[in-house]
Amino acid sequence: MAVLSGFEEASDQDNMPPYNVFRSISISDDFPVKIPSDVGLDELTEEQVEELYWKINFQWDFDEDTTRLFGCEVFSFDPSMLNMSLSYKYTRYITFYKIGLGPRNEVNPNQWIMKTLGQIRRDLNHTKRQIDILKIDIEGSEWTSIPQMVMSGTLRSVKQMQIELHGSGTKHDLKVLRMLYEDGFRLFMRDRNQDCRYTRSRLARNRTACMEISMLRVMY
């Protein structure tokens, strides 16, 4: 996908610590555990993890697996889950908020409450807390939200990002990804979402319209 053109995967040349990515691990012989393949584990197992996750769509698998494996605290957000209350304690470690992530604080035409990452952290009194995993799937709004997060300095407290990128890959998209690179993140995994495709009429070919990427902060 063109939006990743010009990006480097994390390597020793980036002075990057030896993060590992696993598709499965075994905590003990009788307790095999399947974990997401796009999570860097080396630092996550050392202490309690905090995760912020946008777009639940009533699917809690990632949230539940992360808390089960790492004993972390997860804050999940999705303004489109209309039948949910504004805030909801799903489990002891998972809290849901009916709030969307955007480049500004507003109520959008769908009457969804949208807030910046910085504002949400202030509302939760989390401005001094480290975010170990920031997982974002906001249906194309990442291209306006990411620049705001970078320029405001909010991402300085984020150690790892998992983002689903939407679109066909424009020069603007590449500039947004370059902002993450210059802010200290390095790509360590990418994967095409085969359920998100479009047909390019001129070539009569199916193309992937969504790319899932994972990035680690290697510079502060």
Short mmCIF file of C-alpha atoms in Angstrom, two decimals:
data_model
loop_
_atom_site.label_atom_id
_atom_site.label_comp_id
_atom_site.label_asym_id
_atom_site.label_seq_id
_atom_site.Cartn_x
_atom_site.Cartn_y
_atom_site.Cartn_z
CA MET A 1 0.00 0.00 0.00
CA ALA A 2 1.50 3.32 -1.06
CA VAL A 3 1.05 5.06 2.29
CA LEU A 4 3.87 2.95 3.75
CA SER A 5 6.34 3.83 1.00
CA GLY A 6 9.53 5.29 2.37
CA PHE A 7 9.08 3.88 5.88
CA GLU A 8 11.66 1.67 7.55
CA GLU A 9 10.91 -1.33 9.69
CA ALA A 10 12.50 -1.15 13.14
CA SER A 11 16.05 -2.44 13.18
CA ASP A 12 19.32 -2.21 15.08
CA GLN A 13 20.17 0.82 12.97
CA ASP A 14 17.42 2.71 14.78
CA ASN A 15 19.15 2.00 18.14
CA MET A 16 16.05 0.06 19.02
CA PRO A 17 15.90 -2.28 22.04
CA PRO A 18 15.33 -5.96 21.21
CA TYR A 19 11.53 -6.05 21.12
CA ASN A 20 10.02 -9.36 20.08
CA VAL A 21 6.73 -10.06 18.36
CA PHE A 22 5.13 -13.45 18.98
CA ARG A 23 2.17 -15.18 17.40
CA SER A 24 1.82 -17.49 20.38
CA ILE A 25 3.54 -18.12 23.70
CA SER A 26 3.19 -20.65 26.48
CA ILE A 27 3.13 -19.34 30.03
CA SER A 28 3.29 -22.90 31.32
CA ASP A 29 3.10 -26.35 29.81
CA ASP A 30 -0.58 -26.70 30.68
CA PHE A 31 -1.59 -23.11 29.86
CA PRO A 32 -0.99 -22.30 26.17
CA VAL A 33 -1.96 -18.73 25.38
CA LYS A 34 -2.75 -17.16 22.02
CA ILE A 35 -1.89 -13.47 21.85
CA PRO A 36 -2.28 -10.89 19.09
CA SER A 37 0.57 -11.06 16.61
CA ASP A 38 0.93 -7.29 16.53
CA VAL A 39 1.86 -6.71 20.18
CA GLY A 40 5.48 -6.16 21.20
CA LEU A 41 5.92 -8.13 24.41
CA ASP A 42 9.32 -7.45 25.95
CA GLU A 43 8.28 -4.45 28.02
CA LEU A 44 4.61 -5.34 28.42
CA THR A 45 5.26 -8.28 30.74
CA GLU A 46 7.40 -6.32 33.20
CA GLU A 47 4.69 -4.23 34.84
CA GLN A 48 1.01 -3.38 34.65
CA VAL A 49 -0.01 -2.11 31.25
CA GLU A 50 -2.43 0.69 30.40
CA GLU A 51 -4.24 0.50 27.08
CA LEU A 52 -6.54 2.91 25.28
CA TYR A 53 -8.59 1.37 22.47
CA TRP A 54 -10.93 3.04 19.97
CA LYS A 55 -13.69 1.23 18.08
CA ILE A 56 -15.10 -1.66 20.03
CA ASN A 57 -18.26 -2.34 18.00
CA PHE A 58 -19.38 -4.76 20.74
CA GLN A 59 -16.26 -6.89 20.21
CA TRP A 60 -14.25 -7.22 23.42
CA ASP A 61 -11.77 -9.95 22.44
CA PHE A 62 -8.68 -7.74 22.29
CA ASP A 63 -9.57 -6.00 25.55
CA GLU A 64 -10.20 -9.24 27.40
CA ASP A 65 -7.08 -10.97 26.06
CA THR A 66 -4.86 -8.01 26.98
CA THR A 67 -6.13 -7.84 30.55
CA ARG A 68 -5.93 -11.62 30.96
CA LEU A 69 -2.36 -11.85 29.69
CA PHE A 70 -0.85 -8.72 31.19
CA GLY A 71 -3.14 -7.72 34.06
CA CYS A 72 -3.56 -4.33 32.45
CA GLU A 73 -6.16 -1.59 32.74
CA VAL A 74 -8.04 -0.98 29.48
CA PHE A 75 -10.07 2.10 28.56
CA SER A 76 -12.23 1.46 25.49
CA PHE A 77 -14.04 4.05 23.41
CA ASP A 78 -16.66 3.92 20.66
CA PRO A 79 -19.25 6.68 20.02
CA SER A 80 -21.22 4.51 17.58
CA MET A 81 -22.43 1.98 20.18
CA LEU A 82 -25.79 3.71 20.57
CA ASN A 83 -27.34 1.35 23.11
CA MET A 84 -24.48 1.84 25.58
CA SER A 85 -24.43 4.36 28.42
CA LEU A 86 -21.90 7.20 28.34
CA SER A 87 -19.61 5.18 30.58
CA TYR A 88 -19.77 1.52 31.53
CA LYS A 89 -17.60 -0.75 33.69
CA TYR A 90 -17.41 -3.88 31.51
CA THR A 91 -15.11 -5.79 33.86
CA ARG A 92 -12.89 -4.94 36.80
CA TYR A 93 -10.13 -3.89 34.41
CA ILE A 94 -12.08 -2.70 31.34
CA THR A 95 -13.96 0.61 31.27
CA PHE A 96 -15.98 1.76 28.28
CA TYR A 97 -16.75 5.34 27.23
CA LYS A 98 -19.12 6.36 24.42
CA ILE A 99 -16.65 8.94 23.09
CA GLY A 100 -14.92 9.22 19.74
CA LEU A 101 -11.35 10.27 18.95
CA GLY A 102 -10.95 13.33 16.74
CA PRO A 103 -8.79 16.38 15.99
CA ARG A 104 -11.02 18.68 18.07
CA ASN A 105 -13.55 18.62 20.90
CA GLU A 106 -17.05 18.71 19.44
CA VAL A 107 -20.38 17.01 18.96
CA ASN A 108 -20.39 15.86 15.34
CA PRO A 109 -23.40 15.71 12.92
CA ASN A 110 -24.16 12.18 14.15
CA GLN A 111 -24.49 13.67 17.66
CA TRP A 112 -21.43 11.73 18.77
CA ILE A 113 -19.17 13.23 21.43
CA MET A 114 -15.70 13.61 19.90
CA LYS A 115 -12.60 14.58 21.86
CA THR A 116 -8.86 14.83 21.33
CA LEU A 117 -6.60 12.31 23.02
CA GLY A 118 -5.23 15.07 25.23
CA GLN A 119 -8.68 16.12 26.40
CA ILE A 120 -9.65 12.53 27.16
CA ARG A 121 -6.52 12.06 29.24
CA ARG A 122 -7.30 15.23 31.16
CA ASP A 123 -10.90 14.09 31.73
CA LEU A 124 -9.65 10.75 33.10
CA ASN A 125 -6.93 12.46 35.16
CA HIS A 126 -4.34 10.44 33.23
CA THR A 127 -2.00 13.22 32.14
CA LYS A 128 0.87 11.76 34.17
CA ARG A 129 0.24 8.14 33.24
CA GLN A 130 2.11 6.19 30.57
CA ILE A 131 0.05 4.61 27.78
CA ASP A 132 1.58 1.26 26.90
CA ILE A 133 -0.72 0.46 23.97
CA LEU A 134 -2.82 2.93 21.97
CA LYS A 135 -5.05 1.02 19.55
CA ILE A 136 -6.96 3.07 16.97
CA ASP A 137 -9.51 2.11 14.31
CA ILE A 138 -11.56 5.22 13.52
CA GLU A 139 -12.61 4.67 9.90
CA GLY A 140 -10.40 7.21 8.13
CA SER A 141 -10.40 9.91 10.80
CA GLU A 142 -6.84 8.88 11.71
CA TRP A 143 -5.53 11.19 8.99
CA THR A 144 -6.80 14.27 10.84
CA SER A 145 -6.44 12.96 14.40
CA ILE A 146 -2.82 11.82 14.22
CA PRO A 147 -1.40 15.24 13.20
CA GLN A 148 -3.22 16.84 16.14
CA MET A 149 -1.83 14.24 18.54
CA VAL A 150 1.72 14.68 17.25
CA MET A 151 1.68 18.48 17.21
CA SER A 152 0.14 18.69 20.70
CA GLY A 153 2.78 16.35 22.12
CA THR A 154 0.15 13.93 23.44
CA LEU A 155 1.87 10.91 21.90
CA ARG A 156 5.02 11.49 23.96
CA SER A 157 3.51 9.31 26.69
CA VAL A 158 2.62 6.48 24.27
CA LYS A 159 4.99 3.50 24.02
CA GLN A 160 3.21 1.48 21.32
CA MET A 161 0.55 2.23 18.68
CA GLN A 162 -1.67 -0.09 16.68
CA ILE A 163 -3.57 1.68 13.91
CA GLU A 164 -5.85 0.57 11.11
CA LEU A 165 -5.16 2.89 8.17
CA HIS A 166 -7.95 3.54 5.66
CA GLY A 167 -7.73 4.79 2.09
CA SER A 168 -5.82 4.24 -1.11
CA GLY A 169 -2.60 5.97 -0.03
CA THR A 170 -2.11 9.65 -0.83
CA LYS A 171 0.81 12.03 -0.42
CA HIS A 172 -0.99 13.52 2.57
CA ASP A 173 -1.25 10.06 4.15
CA LEU A 174 2.48 9.53 3.75
CA LYS A 175 3.18 12.90 5.36
CA VAL A 176 1.04 11.90 8.35
CA LEU A 177 2.98 8.65 8.76
CA ARG A 178 6.23 10.57 8.41
CA MET A 179 5.08 12.69 11.36
CA LEU A 180 4.89 9.55 13.49
CA TYR A 181 8.34 8.50 12.30
CA GLU A 182 9.83 11.87 13.16
CA ASP A 183 8.07 11.78 16.54
CA GLY A 184 10.07 8.66 17.45
CA PHE A 185 7.94 5.72 16.31
CA ARG A 186 9.17 2.84 14.16
CA LEU A 187 7.10 0.33 12.24
CA PHE A 188 7.55 -3.28 13.36
CA MET A 189 4.54 -4.95 11.79
CA ARG A 190 2.05 -4.37 9.00
CA ASP A 191 -0.75 -6.47 7.59
CA ARG A 192 -3.42 -5.99 4.92
CA ASN A 193 -7.02 -6.25 6.07
CA GLN A 194 -8.47 -8.59 3.46
CA ASP A 195 -12.03 -7.72 4.54
CA CYS A 196 -11.52 -4.12 3.44
CA ARG A 197 -11.15 -4.00 -0.34
CA TYR A 198 -12.16 -1.88 -3.32
CA THR A 199 -12.01 -2.22 -7.08
CA ARG A 200 -9.83 0.14 -9.05
CA SER A 201 -11.88 0.58 -12.20
CA ARG A 202 -9.03 1.68 -14.46
CA LEU A 203 -7.11 -1.52 -13.74
CA ALA A 204 -10.14 -3.70 -12.96
CA ARG A 205 -8.28 -5.02 -9.94
CA ASN A 206 -9.23 -5.47 -6.31
CA ARG A 207 -7.05 -3.44 -3.97
CA THR A 208 -6.70 -3.46 -0.20
CA ALA A 209 -8.17 -0.29 1.28
CA CYS A 210 -7.11 -0.91 4.90
CA MET A 211 -3.71 -1.61 6.40
CA GLU A 212 -3.10 -2.56 10.02
CA ILE A 213 0.23 -1.33 11.35
CA SER A 214 2.00 -1.56 14.70
CA MET A 215 4.64 0.93 15.81
CA LEU A 216 6.97 1.18 18.81
CA ARG A 217 8.40 4.34 20.26
CA VAL A 218 12.18 4.08 20.15
CA MET A 219 13.06 7.74 20.70
CA TYR A 220 11.74 10.25 23.26
#
